[in-house]
mmCIF file of C-alpha atoms in Angstrom:
data_model
loop_
_atom_site.group_PDB
_atom_site.id
_atom_site.type_symbol
_atom_site.label_atom_id
_atom_site.label_comp_id
_atom_site.label_asym_id
_atom_site.label_seq_id
_atom_site.Cartn_x
_atom_site.Cartn_y
_atom_site.Cartn_z
ATOM 1 C CA MET N 1 -18.401 -0.040 21.523
ATOM 2 C CA GLN N 2 -17.088 -3.235 19.974
ATOM 3 C CA SER N 3 -16.013 -3.314 16.335
ATOM 4 C CA SER N 4 -17.775 -5.510 13.824
ATOM 5 C CA PHE N 5 -14.769 -7.844 13.896
ATOM 6 C CA GLU N 6 -14.919 -8.177 17.678
ATOM 7 C CA GLN N 7 -18.593 -9.086 17.364
ATOM 8 C CA THR N 8 -17.920 -11.559 14.563
ATOM 9 C CA ILE N 9 -14.945 -13.312 16.167
ATOM 10 C CA LYS N 10 -17.107 -14.266 19.152
ATOM 11 C CA LYS N 11 -18.559 -16.943 16.871
ATOM 12 C CA PHE N 12 -15.124 -18.548 16.432
ATOM 13 C CA LEU N 13 -15.003 -22.147 17.642
ATOM 14 C CA PRO N 14 -11.524 -22.846 19.026
ATOM 15 C CA SER N 15 -9.558 -25.941 18.140
ATOM 16 C CA ASP N 16 -7.273 -27.732 20.543
ATOM 17 C CA ASP N 17 -4.310 -25.960 18.899
ATOM 18 C CA GLU N 18 -3.520 -22.450 20.166
ATOM 19 C CA ARG N 19 -1.215 -21.675 17.238
ATOM 20 C CA LEU N 20 -3.844 -22.718 14.711
ATOM 21 C CA ASP N 21 -6.443 -20.594 16.476
ATOM 22 C CA SER N 22 -4.266 -17.467 16.328
ATOM 23 C CA LEU N 23 -3.597 -17.964 12.611
ATOM 24 C CA LEU N 24 -7.278 -18.464 11.842
ATOM 25 C CA LYS N 25 -8.281 -15.394 13.865
ATOM 26 C CA PHE N 26 -5.614 -13.265 12.213
ATOM 27 C CA SER N 27 -6.799 -14.439 8.789
ATOM 28 C CA ALA N 28 -10.309 -13.342 9.709
ATOM 29 C CA LEU N 29 -8.980 -10.001 10.967
ATOM 30 C CA ALA N 30 -7.133 -9.404 7.688
ATOM 31 C CA GLU N 31 -10.511 -9.181 5.950
ATOM 32 C CA GLU N 32 -10.943 -5.841 7.719
ATOM 33 C CA MET N 33 -8.714 -4.368 5.003
ATOM 34 C CA ASP N 34 -11.773 -4.591 2.744
ATOM 35 C CA ALA N 35 -13.438 -1.947 4.907
ATOM 36 C CA ILE N 36 -10.563 0.558 4.848
ATOM 37 C CA ALA N 37 -11.433 3.046 2.117
ATOM 38 C CA ARG N 38 -8.575 4.803 0.408
ATOM 39 C CA ARG N 39 -8.881 8.198 -1.244
ATOM 40 C CA THR N 40 -7.836 6.693 -4.583
ATOM 41 C CA LYS N 41 -10.797 5.738 -6.750
ATOM 42 C CA LEU N 42 -11.079 2.801 -9.087
ATOM 43 C CA ALA N 43 -9.928 3.655 -12.596
ATOM 44 C CA ASP N 44 -13.544 3.947 -13.775
ATOM 45 C CA GLY N 45 -14.277 6.405 -10.962
ATOM 46 C CA SER N 46 -17.223 4.373 -9.670
ATOM 47 C CA ARG N 47 -16.085 4.201 -6.038
ATOM 48 C CA ARG N 48 -13.116 4.493 -3.745
ATOM 49 C CA GLN N 49 -10.616 1.669 -3.630
ATOM 50 C CA ASN N 50 -10.029 -0.261 -0.427
ATOM 51 C CA ASP N 51 -6.765 -1.368 1.168
ATOM 52 C CA ALA N 52 -7.176 -5.022 0.217
ATOM 53 C CA GLU N 53 -7.616 -4.149 -3.464
ATOM 54 C CA HIS N 54 -4.611 -1.830 -3.414
ATOM 55 C CA SER N 55 -2.346 -4.344 -1.661
ATOM 56 C CA TRP N 56 -3.330 -7.187 -3.976
ATOM 57 C CA ARG N 57 -2.788 -5.106 -7.084
ATOM 58 C CA ILE N 58 0.641 -3.771 -6.148
ATOM 59 C CA ALA N 59 1.712 -7.318 -5.238
ATOM 60 C CA LEU N 60 0.647 -8.380 -8.726
ATOM 61 C CA MET N 61 2.456 -5.396 -10.245
ATOM 62 C CA ALA N 62 5.618 -6.410 -8.383
ATOM 63 C CA LEU N 63 5.585 -9.614 -10.425
ATOM 64 C CA LEU N 64 5.230 -7.672 -13.673
ATOM 65 C CA PHE N 65 7.626 -4.703 -13.712
ATOM 66 C CA LYS N 66 10.992 -6.046 -12.474
ATOM 67 C CA ASP N 67 12.630 -5.584 -15.887
ATOM 68 C CA TYR N 68 12.095 -1.828 -15.560
ATOM 69 C CA PHE N 69 13.770 -1.600 -12.140
ATOM 70 C CA VAL N 70 17.408 -0.510 -12.142
ATOM 71 C CA GLU N 71 18.592 -3.100 -9.598
ATOM 72 C CA GLU N 72 18.407 -6.856 -9.460
ATOM 73 C CA VAL N 73 15.361 -7.602 -7.372
ATOM 74 C CA ASP N 74 13.581 -10.654 -6.004
ATOM 75 C CA GLU N 75 10.093 -9.903 -7.288
ATOM 76 C CA ARG N 76 8.488 -12.602 -5.146
ATOM 77 C CA LYS N 77 10.000 -11.119 -1.994
ATOM 78 C CA ALA N 78 8.855 -7.679 -3.142
ATOM 79 C CA ALA N 79 5.328 -9.023 -3.668
ATOM 80 C CA LEU N 80 5.318 -10.249 -0.048
ATOM 81 C CA VAL N 81 6.477 -6.804 1.100
ATOM 82 C CA CYS N 82 3.596 -5.305 -0.887
ATOM 83 C CA LEU N 83 1.060 -7.628 0.732
ATOM 84 C CA ALA N 84 2.328 -6.745 4.221
ATOM 85 C CA HIS N 85 2.859 -3.005 3.762
ATOM 86 C CA ASP N 86 -0.649 -1.794 4.668
ATOM 87 C CA LEU N 87 -1.695 -4.421 7.212
ATOM 88 C CA VAL N 88 -1.187 -1.968 10.088
ATOM 89 C CA GLU N 89 -3.914 0.233 8.607
ATOM 90 C CA ILE N 90 -6.423 -2.233 10.070
ATOM 91 C CA TYR N 91 -5.826 -0.262 13.275
ATOM 92 C CA ALA N 92 -4.114 2.927 12.083
ATOM 93 C CA GLY N 93 -6.381 3.681 9.118
ATOM 94 C CA ASP N 94 -5.279 4.986 5.731
ATOM 95 C CA THR N 95 -3.493 8.338 5.574
ATOM 96 C CA PHE N 96 -3.959 10.319 2.367
ATOM 97 C CA ALA N 97 -0.586 11.154 0.835
ATOM 98 C CA TYR N 98 -1.604 14.701 -0.162
ATOM 99 C CA ASP N 99 -3.074 15.633 3.255
ATOM 100 C CA ALA N 100 -0.213 17.248 5.187
ATOM 101 C CA ALA N 101 -2.203 17.607 8.415
ATOM 102 C CA ALA N 102 -3.277 13.952 8.417
ATOM 103 C CA ASN N 103 0.340 12.849 7.985
ATOM 104 C CA VAL N 104 1.362 14.455 11.293
ATOM 105 C CA GLY N 105 1.888 11.598 13.738
ATOM 106 C CA LYS N 106 1.475 8.927 11.044
ATOM 107 C CA GLU N 107 4.648 7.075 11.989
ATOM 108 C CA GLU N 108 3.715 6.925 15.670
ATOM 109 C CA ARG N 109 0.177 5.717 14.880
ATOM 110 C CA GLU N 110 1.454 3.001 12.602
ATOM 111 C CA GLN N 111 4.168 1.827 14.999
ATOM 112 C CA ALA N 112 1.544 1.423 17.725
ATOM 113 C CA ALA N 113 -0.757 -0.367 15.281
ATOM 114 C CA ALA N 114 2.063 -2.721 14.246
ATOM 115 C CA GLN N 115 2.701 -3.646 17.868
ATOM 116 C CA LYS N 116 -0.978 -4.416 18.423
ATOM 117 C CA LEU N 117 -1.501 -6.228 15.134
ATOM 118 C CA PHE N 118 1.540 -8.481 14.916
ATOM 119 C CA GLY N 119 1.352 -9.227 18.625
ATOM 120 C CA GLN N 120 -1.671 -11.403 17.910
ATOM 121 C CA LEU N 121 0.424 -13.924 15.977
ATOM 122 C CA PRO N 122 2.807 -16.679 17.068
ATOM 123 C CA ASP N 123 6.246 -15.168 17.573
ATOM 124 C CA ASP N 124 7.865 -16.662 14.471
ATOM 125 C CA ILE N 125 5.060 -15.537 12.144
ATOM 126 C CA ALA N 126 4.845 -12.157 13.868
ATOM 127 C CA GLN N 127 8.560 -11.581 13.325
ATOM 128 C CA LYS N 128 8.289 -12.562 9.663
ATOM 129 C CA LEU N 129 5.375 -10.216 8.900
ATOM 130 C CA ARG N 130 6.786 -7.406 11.022
ATOM 131 C CA ALA N 131 10.106 -7.721 9.179
ATOM 132 C CA LEU N 132 8.328 -7.375 5.822
ATOM 133 C CA TRP N 133 6.473 -4.282 7.055
ATOM 134 C CA ASP N 134 9.646 -2.755 8.507
ATOM 135 C CA GLU N 135 11.501 -3.453 5.265
ATOM 136 C CA PHE N 136 8.932 -1.476 3.272
ATOM 137 C CA GLU N 137 9.099 1.449 5.686
ATOM 138 C CA GLU N 138 12.898 1.582 5.858
ATOM 139 C CA PHE N 139 13.425 1.784 2.081
ATOM 140 C CA LYS N 140 16.887 0.203 2.363
ATOM 141 C CA THR N 141 16.715 -2.962 0.232
ATOM 142 C CA PRO N 142 16.091 -3.270 -3.518
ATOM 143 C CA GLU N 143 12.858 -5.113 -2.738
ATOM 144 C CA SER N 144 11.613 -2.315 -0.477
ATOM 145 C CA ARG N 145 12.471 0.349 -3.046
ATOM 146 C CA TYR N 146 10.738 -1.667 -5.757
ATOM 147 C CA ALA N 147 7.660 -2.229 -3.542
ATOM 148 C CA ASN N 148 7.515 1.500 -2.800
ATOM 149 C CA CYS N 149 7.601 2.214 -6.535
ATOM 150 C CA MET N 150 4.627 -0.113 -7.048
ATOM 151 C CA ASP N 151 2.800 1.519 -4.126
ATOM 152 C CA ARG N 152 3.097 4.915 -5.824
ATOM 153 C CA LEU N 153 2.675 3.800 -9.424
ATOM 154 C CA GLU N 154 -0.672 2.079 -8.803
ATOM 155 C CA PRO N 155 -2.676 5.144 -7.663
ATOM 156 C CA PHE N 156 -0.852 7.268 -10.235
ATOM 157 C CA LEU N 157 -2.107 4.890 -12.929
ATOM 158 C CA ASN N 158 -5.691 5.227 -11.693
ATOM 159 C CA ASN N 159 -5.458 9.014 -11.581
ATOM 160 C CA SER N 160 -4.041 9.058 -15.097
ATOM 161 C CA LEU N 161 -7.054 7.077 -16.335
ATOM 162 C CA SER N 162 -9.642 9.121 -14.443
ATOM 163 C CA LEU N 163 -12.028 11.354 -16.367
ATOM 164 C CA THR N 164 -12.045 13.823 -13.478
ATOM 165 C CA GLY N 165 -8.420 13.773 -12.312
ATOM 166 C CA GLY N 166 -9.007 11.519 -9.319
ATOM 167 C CA THR N 167 -7.186 12.477 -6.146
ATOM 168 C CA TRP N 168 -4.998 14.972 -8.002
ATOM 169 C CA ALA N 169 -8.010 17.187 -8.606
ATOM 170 C CA GLU N 170 -9.584 16.478 -5.207
ATOM 171 C CA ALA N 171 -6.404 17.496 -3.382
ATOM 172 C CA GLY N 172 -5.585 20.451 -5.630
ATOM 173 C CA ALA N 173 -2.229 18.803 -6.249
ATOM 174 C CA THR N 174 0.540 20.746 -7.956
ATOM 175 C CA VAL N 175 3.134 19.374 -10.353
ATOM 176 C CA ALA N 176 5.692 19.555 -7.539
ATOM 177 C CA MET N 177 3.432 17.583 -5.188
ATOM 178 C CA VAL N 178 2.764 14.857 -7.748
ATOM 179 C CA GLU N 179 6.433 14.603 -8.726
ATOM 180 C CA LYS N 180 7.470 14.336 -5.086
ATOM 181 C CA ARG N 181 4.984 11.545 -4.452
ATOM 182 C CA ILE N 182 5.941 9.549 -7.535
ATOM 183 C CA GLY N 183 9.608 10.583 -7.195
ATOM 184 C CA PRO N 184 11.125 7.159 -6.335
ATOM 185 C CA LEU N 185 10.463 6.072 -9.914
ATOM 186 C CA LYS N 186 12.754 8.764 -11.317
ATOM 187 C CA GLU N 187 15.985 7.026 -10.354
ATOM 188 C CA ASN N 188 14.677 3.507 -9.814
ATOM 189 C CA MET N 189 12.473 3.084 -12.900
ATOM 190 C CA PRO N 190 13.645 5.717 -15.427
ATOM 191 C CA ARG N 191 11.807 4.236 -18.418
ATOM 192 C CA VAL N 192 8.525 4.306 -16.491
ATOM 193 C CA TRP N 193 9.400 7.835 -15.327
ATOM 194 C CA GLU N 194 9.239 8.972 -18.957
ATOM 195 C CA TRP N 195 5.636 7.733 -19.095
ATOM 196 C CA VAL N 196 4.946 9.413 -15.742
ATOM 197 C CA GLN N 197 6.128 12.750 -17.123
ATOM 198 C CA LYS N 198 3.792 12.459 -20.119
ATOM 199 C CA ASN N 199 0.846 11.874 -17.798
ATOM 200 C CA ILE N 200 1.763 14.744 -15.493
ATOM 201 C CA ALA N 201 1.876 17.018 -18.535
ATOM 202 C CA ALA N 202 -1.508 15.695 -19.683
ATOM 203 C CA GLY N 203 -2.964 16.205 -16.194
ATOM 204 C CA LEU N 204 -1.663 19.772 -16.164
ATOM 205 C CA ASN N 205 -3.143 20.431 -19.594
ATOM 206 C CA LYS N 206 -6.552 19.130 -18.491
ATOM 207 C CA GLY N 207 -6.506 21.178 -15.295
ATOM 208 C CA PHE N 208 -6.330 18.111 -13.030
ATOM 209 C CA ILE N 209 -2.913 19.176 -11.731
ATOM 210 C CA LYS N 210 -1.928 22.745 -10.901
ATOM 211 C CA GLU N 211 1.244 24.482 -12.129
#
């Protein structure tokens, strides 16, 4: 069975420029991120967030929080890393951080998805986007560490604002599980980590997080 995108892209009228066509088709494909539901809910709890919303918001956050990061960081480069970091989920799907079983084989699924996804682009653009995605995964540069902090802070913020505990409560998360997930902030964003600790304590007190 063909996906909705495969059905839709049949309507594409090609130009006389192969490179332009591949960029236009990829731009249309990127809209599929709207359909990838994450486990994290919007802060008001009304529905689950999608990948496009998450990626846009952490890219925005990357432009906001650099003063709280312990290293010098190019926030614009980090924002690009944020925008690229979940593109492979168009094919691999989202994997819930607190689902241990679902995380088995995640790396292999995403590597295969990256090959399929970026292979649809002209080589120079493919290499650029693939490099941004690899940078996020490898956690070696200040920008990748900063982007990873934003990726973890954003759902934590929504859970902290939830009236029902969000994915903490749904997953039966313990303090240790939450601290492990949000852990990169401890050494990379210590001032924000203080706020994190207050919210973990509040979540524990409300019964959203287990001891």
